[in-house]
mmCIF file of C-alpha atoms and ligand atoms in Angstrom:
data_model
loop_
_atom_site.group_PDB
_atom_site.id
_atom_site.type_symbol
_atom_site.label_atom_id
_atom_site.label_comp_id
_atom_site.label_asym_id
_atom_site.label_seq_id
_atom_site.Cartn_x
_atom_site.Cartn_y
_atom_site.Cartn_z
ATOM 1 C CA THR A 1 119.005 104.663 206.412
ATOM 2 C CA GLY A 2 122.263 106.934 206.502
ATOM 3 C CA SER A 3 122.718 110.091 204.591
ATOM 4 C CA SER A 4 123.556 110.566 200.702
ATOM 5 C CA ARG A 5 126.604 112.203 199.552
ATOM 6 C CA PRO A 6 124.535 115.378 198.404
ATOM 7 C CA GLN A 7 123.172 115.455 201.749
ATOM 8 C CA ARG A 8 126.462 115.266 203.349
ATOM 9 C CA MET A 9 127.853 117.969 200.914
ATOM 10 C CA LEU A 10 124.788 120.440 201.900
ATOM 11 C CA LYS A 11 125.940 119.789 205.601
ATOM 12 C CA ALA A 12 129.342 120.940 204.968
ATOM 13 C CA VAL A 13 127.969 123.810 203.147
ATOM 14 C CA GLN A 14 125.782 124.457 206.321
ATOM 15 C CA LYS A 15 128.839 124.174 208.577
ATOM 16 C CA ASN A 16 131.400 125.969 206.892
ATOM 17 C CA ALA A 17 130.080 128.617 204.700
ATOM 18 C CA THR A 18 128.635 131.875 205.327
ATOM 19 C CA LYS A 19 124.969 132.232 204.489
ATOM 20 C CA GLY A 20 124.506 134.828 201.778
ATOM 21 C CA ASP A 21 128.083 134.454 200.631
ATOM 22 C CA PRO A 22 128.288 132.504 197.374
ATOM 23 C CA GLN A 23 132.258 132.351 197.235
ATOM 24 C CA SER A 24 132.361 130.720 200.870
ATOM 25 C CA VAL A 25 129.673 128.136 199.617
ATOM 26 C CA ILE A 26 131.881 127.401 196.333
ATOM 27 C CA SER A 27 135.031 127.126 198.832
ATOM 28 C CA ALA A 28 133.065 124.682 201.388
ATOM 29 C CA ILE A 29 131.947 122.560 198.592
ATOM 30 C CA ASP A 30 135.474 122.237 196.987
ATOM 31 C CA HIS A 31 137.102 121.723 200.434
ATOM 32 C CA TYR A 32 134.861 118.884 201.327
ATOM 33 C CA CYS A 33 135.066 117.316 197.761
ATOM 34 C CA ARG A 34 138.834 117.439 197.740
ATOM 35 C CA HIS A 35 139.628 116.265 201.162
ATOM 36 C CA LYS A 36 136.589 114.268 202.217
ATOM 37 C CA GLU A 37 134.612 112.921 199.299
ATOM 38 C CA TRP A 38 134.847 113.419 195.624
ATOM 39 C CA ALA A 39 131.572 114.298 193.980
ATOM 40 C CA MET A 40 131.020 115.375 190.091
ATOM 41 C CA ASN A 41 131.019 119.268 190.703
ATOM 42 C CA VAL A 42 132.729 121.034 187.851
ATOM 43 C CA GLY A 43 135.234 121.997 190.602
ATOM 44 C CA ASP A 44 137.607 124.956 191.194
ATOM 45 C CA ASP A 45 139.980 124.266 188.142
ATOM 46 C CA LYS A 46 137.686 124.107 185.447
ATOM 47 C CA GLY A 47 135.247 126.567 187.471
ATOM 48 C CA LEU A 48 137.500 129.315 186.784
ATOM 49 C CA ILE A 49 137.121 128.534 183.293
ATOM 50 C CA LEU A 50 133.423 128.731 183.468
ATOM 51 C CA ASP A 51 133.671 131.866 185.346
ATOM 52 C CA SER A 52 135.867 133.735 182.489
ATOM 53 C CA VAL A 53 133.444 132.567 179.854
ATOM 54 C CA LEU A 54 130.656 133.588 181.800
ATOM 55 C CA THR A 55 131.946 136.749 182.559
ATOM 56 C CA GLU A 56 132.805 137.292 178.887
ATOM 57 C CA VAL A 57 129.463 136.280 177.640
ATOM 58 C CA ASN A 58 127.519 138.285 180.614
ATOM 59 C CA PRO A 59 124.134 136.550 179.837
ATOM 60 C CA SER A 60 120.890 138.009 180.379
ATOM 61 C CA THR A 61 119.376 134.388 180.160
ATOM 62 C CA ALA A 62 121.345 131.302 181.050
ATOM 63 C CA LEU A 63 120.721 127.337 180.972
ATOM 64 C CA GLU A 64 122.223 124.795 182.773
ATOM 65 C CA LEU A 65 121.664 121.047 181.922
ATOM 66 C CA GLY A 66 122.335 118.931 185.045
ATOM 67 C CA THR A 67 122.064 120.653 188.432
ATOM 68 C CA TYR A 68 123.077 117.895 190.899
ATOM 69 C CA CYS A 69 123.914 119.806 193.944
ATOM 70 C CA GLY A 70 124.021 123.004 192.321
ATOM 71 C CA TYR A 71 127.674 123.809 192.958
ATOM 72 C CA SER A 72 127.884 125.265 189.040
ATOM 73 C CA THR A 73 124.553 126.882 189.697
ATOM 74 C CA VAL A 74 125.916 129.087 192.606
ATOM 75 C CA ARG A 75 129.115 129.666 190.461
ATOM 76 C CA ILE A 76 126.944 130.790 187.356
ATOM 77 C CA ALA A 77 124.216 132.845 189.295
ATOM 78 C CA ARG A 78 126.885 134.877 191.557
ATOM 79 C CA LEU A 79 128.489 136.262 188.163
ATOM 80 C CA LEU A 80 125.123 137.218 186.591
ATOM 81 C CA SER A 81 124.036 140.861 186.330
ATOM 82 C CA PRO A 82 121.070 142.108 188.028
ATOM 83 C CA GLY A 83 117.783 141.252 186.150
ATOM 84 C CA SER A 84 119.432 138.194 184.624
ATOM 85 C CA LYS A 85 118.096 134.543 184.950
ATOM 86 C CA LEU A 86 119.399 131.096 185.114
ATOM 87 C CA ILE A 87 117.427 127.998 184.653
ATOM 88 C CA THR A 88 118.751 124.952 185.646
ATOM 89 C CA VAL A 89 117.254 121.393 184.702
ATOM 90 C CA GLU A 90 117.697 118.349 187.076
ATOM 91 C CA PHE A 91 115.701 115.254 186.950
ATOM 92 C CA ASN A 92 116.364 113.638 190.161
ATOM 93 C CA PRO A 93 114.228 115.092 193.020
ATOM 94 C CA ALA A 94 116.621 114.602 195.597
ATOM 95 C CA PHE A 95 119.459 116.247 193.951
ATOM 96 C CA ALA A 96 117.086 119.062 193.176
ATOM 97 C CA GLU A 97 115.804 119.402 196.641
ATOM 98 C CA VAL A 98 119.900 119.555 197.990
ATOM 99 C CA ALA A 99 120.608 122.139 195.157
ATOM 100 C CA ARG A 100 117.686 124.416 196.159
ATOM 101 C CA GLN A 101 119.140 124.454 199.527
ATOM 102 C CA ILE A 102 122.514 124.972 198.763
ATOM 103 C CA ILE A 103 121.256 127.798 196.113
ATOM 104 C CA ALA A 104 119.343 129.491 198.825
ATOM 105 C CA TYR A 105 122.066 129.168 201.530
ATOM 106 C CA ALA A 106 124.058 131.353 198.945
ATOM 107 C CA GLY A 107 121.455 133.699 198.780
ATOM 108 C CA LEU A 108 120.944 133.191 195.017
ATOM 109 C CA GLN A 109 117.290 131.868 194.958
ATOM 110 C CA ASP A 110 115.923 134.979 193.054
ATOM 111 C CA LYS A 111 118.290 134.585 189.881
ATOM 112 C CA VAL A 112 117.945 130.824 189.744
ATOM 113 C CA THR A 113 114.876 128.607 188.794
ATOM 114 C CA VAL A 114 115.576 124.931 189.647
ATOM 115 C CA VAL A 115 113.136 122.741 187.179
ATOM 116 C CA GLU A 116 112.599 119.201 187.768
ATOM 117 C CA GLY A 117 112.496 116.646 184.777
ATOM 118 C CA PRO A 118 114.172 115.363 181.857
ATOM 119 C CA SER A 119 115.576 118.028 179.742
ATOM 120 C CA GLY A 120 114.426 116.538 176.696
ATOM 121 C CA ASP A 121 110.775 117.235 177.958
ATOM 122 C CA LEU A 122 111.565 120.817 179.406
ATOM 123 C CA ILE A 123 113.551 122.022 176.537
ATOM 124 C CA PRO A 124 110.371 122.528 174.252
ATOM 125 C CA LYS A 125 108.512 123.964 176.843
ATOM 126 C CA MET A 126 111.093 126.786 177.987
ATOM 127 C CA LYS A 127 109.324 129.272 175.762
ATOM 128 C CA GLU A 128 105.781 128.702 177.064
ATOM 129 C CA ARG A 129 106.636 128.086 180.784
ATOM 130 C CA PHE A 130 109.437 130.703 181.574
ATOM 131 C CA GLY A 131 109.005 133.293 178.723
ATOM 132 C CA ILE A 132 112.299 132.412 177.245
ATOM 133 C CA ARG A 133 113.031 133.698 173.442
ATOM 134 C CA TYR A 134 116.603 132.951 173.702
ATOM 135 C CA PHE A 135 119.197 131.592 175.900
ATOM 136 C CA ASP A 136 122.644 133.384 175.670
ATOM 137 C CA PHE A 137 124.403 131.158 177.166
ATOM 138 C CA VAL A 138 124.036 127.050 177.837
ATOM 139 C CA PHE A 139 126.218 124.883 180.541
ATOM 140 C CA LEU A 140 125.921 121.171 179.493
ATOM 141 C CA ASP A 141 127.054 118.956 182.498
ATOM 142 C CA HIS A 142 124.123 116.167 182.629
ATOM 143 C CA TRP A 143 124.418 112.707 181.010
ATOM 144 C CA LYS A 144 127.230 113.010 178.328
ATOM 145 C CA ASP A 145 124.995 111.109 175.693
ATOM 146 C CA ARG A 146 122.398 113.697 176.034
ATOM 147 C CA TYR A 147 124.475 116.655 174.787
ATOM 148 C CA VAL A 148 124.139 116.039 171.131
ATOM 149 C CA PRO A 149 120.494 115.501 171.101
ATOM 150 C CA ASP A 150 119.564 118.432 173.713
ATOM 151 C CA THR A 151 121.741 120.620 171.381
ATOM 152 C CA LYS A 152 119.770 119.679 168.436
ATOM 153 C CA LEU A 153 116.994 120.300 170.614
ATOM 154 C CA LEU A 154 117.843 123.752 171.396
ATOM 155 C CA GLU A 155 118.310 124.489 167.779
ATOM 156 C CA ASP A 156 114.971 123.016 166.695
ATOM 157 C CA CYS A 157 113.196 124.865 169.459
ATOM 158 C CA GLY A 158 114.447 128.188 168.220
ATOM 159 C CA LEU A 159 116.305 128.879 171.584
ATOM 160 C CA LEU A 160 119.829 129.649 169.962
ATOM 161 C CA LYS A 161 120.646 132.819 168.436
ATOM 162 C CA LYS A 162 123.714 134.177 166.732
ATOM 163 C CA GLY A 163 126.426 134.381 169.618
ATOM 164 C CA THR A 164 124.687 132.025 171.882
ATOM 165 C CA VAL A 165 127.480 130.261 173.797
ATOM 166 C CA LEU A 166 127.474 126.618 174.755
ATOM 167 C CA LEU A 167 130.164 125.434 177.332
ATOM 168 C CA ALA A 168 130.419 121.723 177.778
ATOM 169 C CA ASP A 169 131.840 119.932 181.003
ATOM 170 C CA ASN A 170 133.593 116.402 180.595
ATOM 171 C CA VAL A 171 134.700 116.513 177.191
ATOM 172 C CA ILE A 172 137.488 114.398 177.812
ATOM 173 C CA CYS A 173 136.705 112.379 181.257
ATOM 174 C CA PRO A 174 134.055 110.956 181.031
ATOM 175 C CA GLY A 175 134.349 112.173 177.331
ATOM 176 C CA ALA A 176 131.524 113.436 174.939
ATOM 177 C CA PRO A 177 133.301 112.309 171.582
ATOM 178 C CA GLU A 178 129.960 112.593 169.540
ATOM 179 C CA TYR A 179 129.468 115.920 170.799
ATOM 180 C CA LEU A 180 132.782 117.157 169.932
ATOM 181 C CA LYS A 181 132.450 115.671 166.440
ATOM 182 C CA TYR A 182 129.028 117.495 166.378
ATOM 183 C CA VAL A 183 130.122 120.928 167.205
ATOM 184 C CA ARG A 184 133.713 120.853 165.588
ATOM 185 C CA ASN A 185 132.185 119.630 162.084
ATOM 186 C CA SER A 186 129.029 121.732 161.980
ATOM 187 C CA ALA A 187 129.323 124.923 159.974
ATOM 188 C CA HIS A 188 126.858 126.368 162.452
ATOM 189 C CA TYR A 189 129.382 126.484 165.414
ATOM 190 C CA GLU A 190 132.923 127.859 166.082
ATOM 191 C CA SER A 191 134.150 125.332 168.796
ATOM 192 C CA ARG A 192 137.462 125.729 171.039
ATOM 193 C CA TYR A 193 138.708 123.479 174.006
ATOM 194 C CA TYR A 194 139.779 124.651 177.263
ATOM 195 C CA LYS A 195 142.393 121.961 178.665
ATOM 196 C CA SER A 196 142.047 121.519 182.250
ATOM 197 C CA ASN A 197 141.547 118.746 184.869
ATOM 198 C CA LEU A 198 138.792 116.258 186.210
ATOM 199 C CA GLU A 199 137.441 117.910 189.061
ATOM 200 C CA TYR A 200 139.712 117.429 192.467
ATOM 201 C CA THR A 201 142.000 115.138 190.596
ATOM 202 C CA LYS A 202 145.174 115.231 188.125
ATOM 203 C CA VAL A 203 143.381 113.387 185.293
ATOM 204 C CA GLU A 204 142.946 115.445 182.149
ATOM 205 C CA ASP A 205 139.631 117.039 181.472
ATOM 206 C CA GLY A 206 138.089 120.099 179.657
ATOM 207 C CA LEU A 207 135.446 122.351 178.798
ATOM 208 C CA GLU A 208 134.301 122.786 175.017
ATOM 209 C CA LYS A 209 133.117 126.244 174.217
ATOM 210 C CA SER A 210 130.965 126.642 171.167
ATOM 211 C CA VAL A 211 129.642 129.815 169.733
ATOM 212 C CA PHE A 212 126.484 129.203 167.708
ATOM 213 C CA LEU A 213 126.903 131.137 164.243
ATOM 214 C CA GLY A 214 123.185 131.038 163.174
HETATM 215 C C1 LIG B 1 118.428 114.052 180.302
HETATM 216 C C2 LIG B 1 119.001 114.678 181.944
HETATM 217 N N1 LIG B 1 117.627 115.600 182.348
HETATM 218 C C3 LIG B 1 117.792 116.068 183.376
HETATM 219 N N2 LIG B 1 118.674 115.948 184.460
HETATM 220 C C4 LIG B 1 119.595 115.036 184.179
HETATM 221 C C5 LIG B 1 119.676 114.467 182.862
HETATM 222 N N3 LIG B 1 120.684 113.483 182.529
HETATM 223 C C6 LIG B 1 121.377 113.732 183.915
HETATM 224 N N4 LIG B 1 120.862 114.505 184.473
HETATM 225 C C7 LIG B 1 121.220 114.873 186.265
HETATM 226 O O1 LIG B 1 122.481 115.762 186.086
HETATM 227 C C8 LIG B 1 123.388 115.118 186.537
HETATM 228 C C9 LIG B 1 124.281 114.155 186.096
HETATM 229 C C10 LIG B 1 125.527 114.786 185.373
HETATM 230 C C11 LIG B 1 126.140 113.321 184.750
HETATM 231 N N5 LIG B 1 127.642 113.898 184.942
HETATM 232 C C12 LIG B 1 128.406 112.828 184.904
HETATM 233 O O2 LIG B 1 128.227 111.485 184.581
HETATM 234 C C13 LIG B 1 129.799 113.340 185.284
HETATM 235 C C14 LIG B 1 131.032 112.368 185.675
HETATM 236 C C15 LIG B 1 132.136 112.640 186.138
HETATM 237 C C16 LIG B 1 133.274 111.372 186.339
HETATM 238 C C17 LIG B 1 134.418 111.719 185.635
HETATM 239 C C18 LIG B 1 135.517 110.493 186.146
HETATM 240 C C19 LIG B 1 135.045 109.264 187.031
HETATM 241 F F1 LIG B 1 135.890 108.202 187.339
HETATM 242 C C20 LIG B 1 133.621 109.281 187.464
HETATM 243 C C21 LIG B 1 132.651 110.475 187.358
HETATM 244 C C22 LIG B 1 132.413 113.690 186.186
HETATM 245 C C23 LIG B 1 131.781 114.921 185.855
HETATM 246 O O3 LIG B 1 132.085 115.994 185.874
HETATM 247 C C24 LIG B 1 130.268 114.573 185.523
HETATM 248 O O4 LIG B 1 129.469 115.453 185.130
HETATM 249 C C25 LIG B 1 122.598 114.330 187.919
HETATM 250 C C26 LIG B 1 121.418 113.828 186.865
HETATM 251 O O5 LIG B 1 120.232 113.629 187.820
HETATM 252 MG MG1 LIG B 2 130.500 117.580 184.685
#
């Protein structure tokens, strides 16, 4: 059988990026997805907003829900300070495998742990399995109907602290209306929308940044 889109994306990285250079990996994926075949990476436009929020938060511990091929994993990990850790959750083994190779190609494997399985099962195990007390930063980019249940689960598991920043992709397209209602109407979050566009297109999309108030 032929290759998959993630496998073709990996090939494009191996062909066009420089090993150990995260920016070249990001550029190779963006070029491939803009000119060859679209893929659901957060992309370069929203990626700049992700970069700026991340630089502002400078997290010691970060969580990503929905690794896919590892594009945003590389964007996040490349900006982490020494000693900081990123845990990324992906339930599709084929995607997880491609992501591990893209993360390793960028030279960021020591900062990132790719965990395979459904977020709903893994979030309650973060403390015992990874020694995580709190997450300083959470990037939500998995199934859009899981944003609310997983946010509630993070709260219930005591994994958010005062000041933890949640950043959610696709709140306009494909959309996460329940999530926007939840974080915008809750007294426990201070929420703000960053308008942008859907990766590699002119369609509107954006990121919602929500600070947990405790
Ligand atoms: C619950 C759970 N646990 C662990 N991994 C999970 C999970 N739910 C999904 N995942 C994993 O995350 C990834 C899924 C992400 C879902 N993202 C999307 O569906 C998505 C879709 C679009 C989009 C926009 C316009 C269009 F016309 C078409 C598509 C754009 C995006 O940026 C997206 O993130 C891969 C999947 O295996
Ligand atoms: Mg997305």
